[in-house]
Amino acid sequence: MSLDVYAHLISSVITSEMLAVRLLAAAVKTAHDMVHYRDPETGAHIDRMSRYARLIAQHLAATGAASLDDSDIECIFQFAPLTTSANSPADASCSSPDRFPLTNGGNAAAHGARFGNDQCHRSQFRPGSSRWLDLLRHIAESHHETMDGGGYPNGLHDREIPLEARIVAVADVFDALTSVRPYKPSWNNDQAFAWLRKLARTKFDEDCVDALIFNAAKVVEIQKQFHEPAVPPAPTIVDGCLTDLPFPNAHDR
């Protein structure tokens, strides 16, 4: 075969693989945009968390702590939102305890992890190399695993947990700790860093924790860029009248 034929075959393989990856990325972006539309607060969470994950991956690659190329790092950034999208069945089921009991082995997050894994296996996207699909599946399925084997859904230990899942786990938990939620106030960054460091090796990958802490200044920049929308306090009723309304001279209208 001539060199032209070989070149054409190689070009066809690369083009086919790039198309599959673009389709996969488009599907993930669609899920990301749907989360933004449904819940801006959750949208801000995945914007920050995915960037924390990229920071960690870049640091691990730069220091030689992990073998990650630019394509791997970009995939981790793009697929990190699957930690939120994978839990969508839990959102729909949380009001139905009979259908979805919050017990060990049956909690919402574990169900979400299984859902994410199922969706990856059912996916019609089959790149010529399965590396991208593996990254997506590992993140969706394994980001609730812990280094001591006490996580779920598979009870993986230490390095059995895929690196990309270990990276996203640290990023996801850090943002949850430093964000306001209806059931808790936010922690400051130093408190969250101290908590992650305390649980490094037992729950979280120590290299990933160290990488995030090393980039504390960049973490602050991300937080400033993707802060959660301010929620005005709800009006209260005193003596039958509304108070604390969010506009001046409210009672004259």
Short mmCIF file of C-alpha atoms in Angstrom, two decimals:
data_model
loop_
_atom_site.label_atom_id
_atom_site.label_comp_id
_atom_site.label_asym_id
_atom_site.label_seq_id
_atom_site.Cartn_x
_atom_site.Cartn_y
_atom_site.Cartn_z
CA MET A 1 0.00 0.00 0.00
CA SER A 2 1.22 3.50 -0.81
CA LEU A 3 1.90 6.13 1.82
CA ASP A 4 -1.15 8.07 0.59
CA VAL A 5 -3.41 5.14 1.41
CA TYR A 6 -1.90 4.77 4.88
CA ALA A 7 -2.30 8.49 5.44
CA HIS A 8 -5.94 8.31 4.37
CA LEU A 9 -6.64 5.39 6.73
CA ILE A 10 -4.98 7.16 9.67
CA SER A 11 -6.89 10.34 8.89
CA SER A 12 -10.19 8.43 8.79
CA VAL A 13 -9.53 6.79 12.16
CA ILE A 14 -8.60 10.10 13.79
CA THR A 15 -11.60 11.87 12.29
CA SER A 16 -13.98 9.13 13.48
CA GLU A 17 -12.50 9.20 16.97
CA MET A 18 -12.69 13.00 17.20
CA LEU A 19 -16.33 12.94 16.10
CA ALA A 20 -17.21 10.41 18.80
CA VAL A 21 -15.46 12.47 21.46
CA ARG A 22 -17.22 15.65 20.31
CA LEU A 23 -20.59 13.91 20.48
CA LEU A 24 -19.79 12.63 23.95
CA ALA A 25 -18.67 16.08 25.10
CA ALA A 26 -21.83 17.62 23.63
CA ALA A 27 -24.00 15.17 25.57
CA VAL A 28 -22.20 15.99 28.82
CA LYS A 29 -22.49 19.74 28.14
CA THR A 30 -26.22 19.33 27.56
CA ALA A 31 -26.58 17.64 30.95
CA HIS A 32 -24.50 20.46 32.49
CA ASP A 33 -26.73 23.14 30.92
CA MET A 34 -29.88 21.37 32.10
CA VAL A 35 -28.57 21.43 35.68
CA HIS A 36 -27.85 25.16 35.33
CA TYR A 37 -31.37 25.79 34.07
CA ARG A 38 -33.01 23.71 36.79
CA ASP A 39 -30.98 25.06 39.70
CA PRO A 40 -28.55 28.01 39.33
CA GLU A 41 -27.05 27.21 42.75
CA THR A 42 -26.18 23.69 41.65
CA GLY A 43 -24.93 25.14 38.36
CA ALA A 44 -22.48 27.37 40.23
CA HIS A 45 -21.37 24.35 42.25
CA ILE A 46 -20.44 22.32 39.19
CA ASP A 47 -18.70 25.32 37.60
CA ARG A 48 -16.46 25.69 40.64
CA MET A 49 -16.02 22.00 41.35
CA SER A 50 -15.00 21.11 37.80
CA ARG A 51 -12.37 23.85 37.89
CA TYR A 52 -11.03 22.64 41.22
CA ALA A 53 -10.73 19.19 39.66
CA ARG A 54 -8.78 20.65 36.75
CA LEU A 55 -6.47 22.50 39.17
CA ILE A 56 -5.74 19.27 41.02
CA ALA A 57 -5.14 17.31 37.80
CA GLN A 58 -2.84 20.00 36.40
CA HIS A 59 -0.80 20.09 39.60
CA LEU A 60 -0.45 16.30 39.74
CA ALA A 61 0.70 16.26 36.12
CA ALA A 62 3.12 19.18 36.57
CA THR A 63 4.76 17.65 39.65
CA GLY A 64 4.98 14.15 38.18
CA ALA A 65 2.68 12.72 40.83
CA ALA A 66 0.41 11.38 38.10
CA SER A 67 0.69 10.55 34.43
CA LEU A 68 -1.96 12.81 32.91
CA ASP A 69 -1.74 14.50 29.53
CA ASP A 70 -3.65 17.59 28.41
CA SER A 71 -6.43 15.47 26.93
CA ASP A 72 -6.92 13.59 30.21
CA ILE A 73 -7.02 16.84 32.19
CA GLU A 74 -9.58 18.38 29.83
CA CYS A 75 -11.76 15.27 30.05
CA ILE A 76 -11.66 15.39 33.85
CA PHE A 77 -12.76 19.03 33.68
CA GLN A 78 -15.55 18.28 31.20
CA PHE A 79 -16.83 15.14 32.94
CA ALA A 80 -16.61 16.28 36.58
CA PRO A 81 -20.23 17.61 36.44
CA LEU A 82 -21.36 13.98 36.12
CA THR A 83 -21.07 13.80 39.92
CA THR A 84 -24.14 16.04 40.02
CA SER A 85 -25.98 14.86 36.91
CA ALA A 86 -25.69 11.23 38.03
CA ASN A 87 -27.79 11.98 41.09
CA SER A 88 -30.82 13.19 39.17
CA PRO A 89 -32.97 10.10 39.96
CA ALA A 90 -32.34 10.77 43.64
CA ASP A 91 -33.74 14.28 43.22
CA ALA A 92 -36.93 12.83 41.87
CA SER A 93 -37.13 10.17 44.57
CA CYS A 94 -36.16 12.03 47.72
CA SER A 95 -39.79 12.76 48.56
CA SER A 96 -40.68 9.09 48.41
CA PRO A 97 -38.97 7.19 51.26
CA ASP A 98 -40.71 3.94 50.34
CA ARG A 99 -39.29 4.04 46.85
CA PHE A 100 -35.87 5.24 47.88
CA PRO A 101 -34.93 4.47 51.52
CA LEU A 102 -31.97 6.38 52.94
CA THR A 103 -30.25 3.34 54.41
CA ASN A 104 -26.76 1.93 54.10
CA GLY A 105 -26.33 0.64 50.59
CA GLY A 106 -29.56 2.30 49.48
CA ASN A 107 -28.91 5.99 49.88
CA ALA A 108 -29.46 8.61 47.23
CA ALA A 109 -25.83 9.16 46.34
CA ALA A 110 -25.15 5.45 45.91
CA HIS A 111 -28.17 5.17 43.66
CA GLY A 112 -26.92 8.14 41.68
CA ALA A 113 -23.51 6.51 41.25
CA ARG A 114 -25.12 3.33 39.93
CA PHE A 115 -27.32 5.40 37.62
CA GLY A 116 -24.28 7.20 36.21
CA ASN A 117 -22.50 3.93 35.61
CA ASP A 118 -25.57 2.42 33.92
CA GLN A 119 -25.91 5.40 31.61
CA CYS A 120 -22.27 5.13 30.57
CA HIS A 121 -22.64 1.43 29.80
CA ARG A 122 -25.81 2.09 27.79
CA SER A 123 -24.22 4.97 25.92
CA GLN A 124 -24.11 4.72 22.14
CA PHE A 125 -20.77 6.58 22.11
CA ARG A 126 -17.95 4.18 21.39
CA PRO A 127 -14.71 6.04 20.63
CA GLY A 128 -12.00 4.07 18.86
CA SER A 129 -10.08 4.31 22.13
CA SER A 130 -12.27 3.82 25.19
CA ARG A 131 -10.10 6.09 27.36
CA TRP A 132 -12.62 8.97 27.32
CA LEU A 133 -15.58 6.75 28.07
CA ASP A 134 -13.61 5.09 30.87
CA LEU A 135 -12.82 8.49 32.39
CA LEU A 136 -16.49 9.44 32.30
CA ARG A 137 -17.61 6.12 33.79
CA HIS A 138 -15.00 6.18 36.54
CA ILE A 139 -15.98 9.69 37.61
CA ALA A 140 -19.71 8.98 37.58
CA GLU A 141 -19.41 5.65 39.35
CA SER A 142 -16.49 5.95 41.77
CA HIS A 143 -16.36 9.49 43.17
CA HIS A 144 -17.99 8.27 46.42
CA GLU A 145 -15.34 5.60 47.01
CA THR A 146 -12.92 6.26 49.89
CA MET A 147 -9.30 5.31 50.43
CA ASP A 148 -10.10 3.04 53.39
CA GLY A 149 -12.64 1.02 51.42
CA GLY A 150 -15.64 2.42 53.28
CA GLY A 151 -17.18 4.16 50.27
CA TYR A 152 -19.64 3.02 47.65
CA PRO A 153 -20.89 1.52 45.43
CA ASN A 154 -18.05 -1.03 45.22
CA GLY A 155 -15.99 -0.53 48.41
CA LEU A 156 -12.77 0.08 46.47
CA HIS A 157 -9.51 0.64 48.41
CA ASP A 158 -6.70 3.12 47.84
CA ARG A 159 -5.31 2.85 44.31
CA GLU A 160 -8.15 0.60 43.21
CA ILE A 161 -10.10 3.85 42.95
CA PRO A 162 -9.43 5.44 39.55
CA LEU A 163 -7.33 8.60 39.82
CA GLU A 164 -9.93 10.75 38.09
CA ALA A 165 -12.53 9.72 40.68
CA ARG A 166 -10.12 10.52 43.53
CA ILE A 167 -9.50 13.95 42.02
CA VAL A 168 -13.17 14.77 41.59
CA ALA A 169 -14.03 13.50 45.08
CA VAL A 170 -11.73 16.07 46.70
CA ALA A 171 -13.00 18.88 44.46
CA ASP A 172 -16.65 17.96 45.04
CA VAL A 173 -16.40 17.71 48.83
CA PHE A 174 -14.37 20.91 49.14
CA ASP A 175 -17.01 22.90 47.29
CA ALA A 176 -19.80 21.33 49.33
CA LEU A 177 -18.03 22.33 52.55
CA THR A 178 -17.45 25.93 51.44
CA SER A 179 -20.99 26.47 50.10
CA VAL A 180 -24.13 27.54 51.96
CA ARG A 181 -26.85 24.91 52.02
CA PRO A 182 -30.32 24.95 53.61
CA TYR A 183 -29.07 22.50 56.23
CA LYS A 184 -25.67 24.09 56.99
CA PRO A 185 -23.63 27.30 56.86
CA SER A 186 -20.54 27.53 54.68
CA TRP A 187 -17.05 26.86 56.02
CA ASN A 188 -14.18 29.14 55.15
CA ASN A 189 -11.43 27.72 52.96
CA ASP A 190 -8.98 27.16 55.80
CA GLN A 191 -11.54 25.12 57.73
CA ALA A 192 -12.31 23.02 54.67
CA PHE A 193 -8.61 22.51 53.88
CA ALA A 194 -7.93 21.42 57.47
CA TRP A 195 -10.81 18.92 57.35
CA LEU A 196 -9.63 17.45 54.05
CA ARG A 197 -6.08 17.18 55.35
CA LYS A 198 -7.33 15.41 58.47
CA LEU A 199 -9.08 12.80 56.34
CA ALA A 200 -6.31 12.44 53.76
CA ARG A 201 -5.18 8.82 53.37
CA THR A 202 -8.28 7.45 55.13
CA LYS A 203 -11.01 9.04 53.01
CA PHE A 204 -9.29 11.17 50.39
CA ASP A 205 -6.19 10.85 48.23
CA GLU A 206 -3.42 12.78 50.01
CA ASP A 207 -1.78 13.94 46.78
CA CYS A 208 -5.10 15.36 45.57
CA VAL A 209 -5.70 17.17 48.85
CA ASP A 210 -2.17 18.62 48.81
CA ALA A 211 -2.62 19.72 45.19
CA LEU A 212 -5.80 21.65 45.99
CA ILE A 213 -4.28 23.31 49.06
CA PHE A 214 -1.15 24.27 47.12
CA ASN A 215 -3.38 26.14 44.67
CA ALA A 216 -5.36 27.98 47.38
CA ALA A 217 -4.94 31.36 45.65
CA LYS A 218 -6.42 30.01 42.41
CA VAL A 219 -9.27 28.45 44.40
CA VAL A 220 -10.18 31.92 45.67
CA GLU A 221 -10.16 33.27 42.10
CA ILE A 222 -12.58 30.53 41.03
CA GLN A 223 -14.86 31.28 43.98
CA LYS A 224 -14.96 34.96 43.05
CA GLN A 225 -15.77 34.18 39.43
CA PHE A 226 -18.48 31.60 40.13
CA HIS A 227 -20.06 32.75 43.37
CA GLU A 228 -23.52 31.54 44.27
CA PRO A 229 -26.39 33.94 43.52
CA ALA A 230 -27.41 35.98 46.52
CA VAL A 231 -30.74 34.90 47.96
CA PRO A 232 -32.69 37.72 49.68
CA PRO A 233 -34.18 36.88 53.08
CA ALA A 234 -37.77 35.76 53.00
CA PRO A 235 -40.30 38.41 54.14
CA THR A 236 -41.72 37.91 57.61
CA ILE A 237 -45.16 38.73 58.95
CA VAL A 238 -45.51 40.92 62.06
CA ASP A 239 -48.98 41.86 63.29
CA GLY A 240 -50.46 40.79 60.00
CA CYS A 241 -48.10 42.99 57.93
CA LEU A 242 -45.22 41.95 55.69
CA THR A 243 -41.80 43.18 56.79
CA ASP A 244 -38.27 43.00 55.36
CA LEU A 245 -39.53 43.35 51.80
CA PRO A 246 -36.73 43.73 49.25
CA PHE A 247 -37.77 47.16 47.91
CA PRO A 248 -38.17 50.59 49.51
CA ASN A 249 -41.51 51.98 50.64
CA ALA A 250 -43.00 48.52 50.20
CA HIS A 251 -45.84 49.10 52.59
CA ASP A 252 -47.03 52.15 50.59
CA ARG A 253 -47.65 50.08 47.48
#
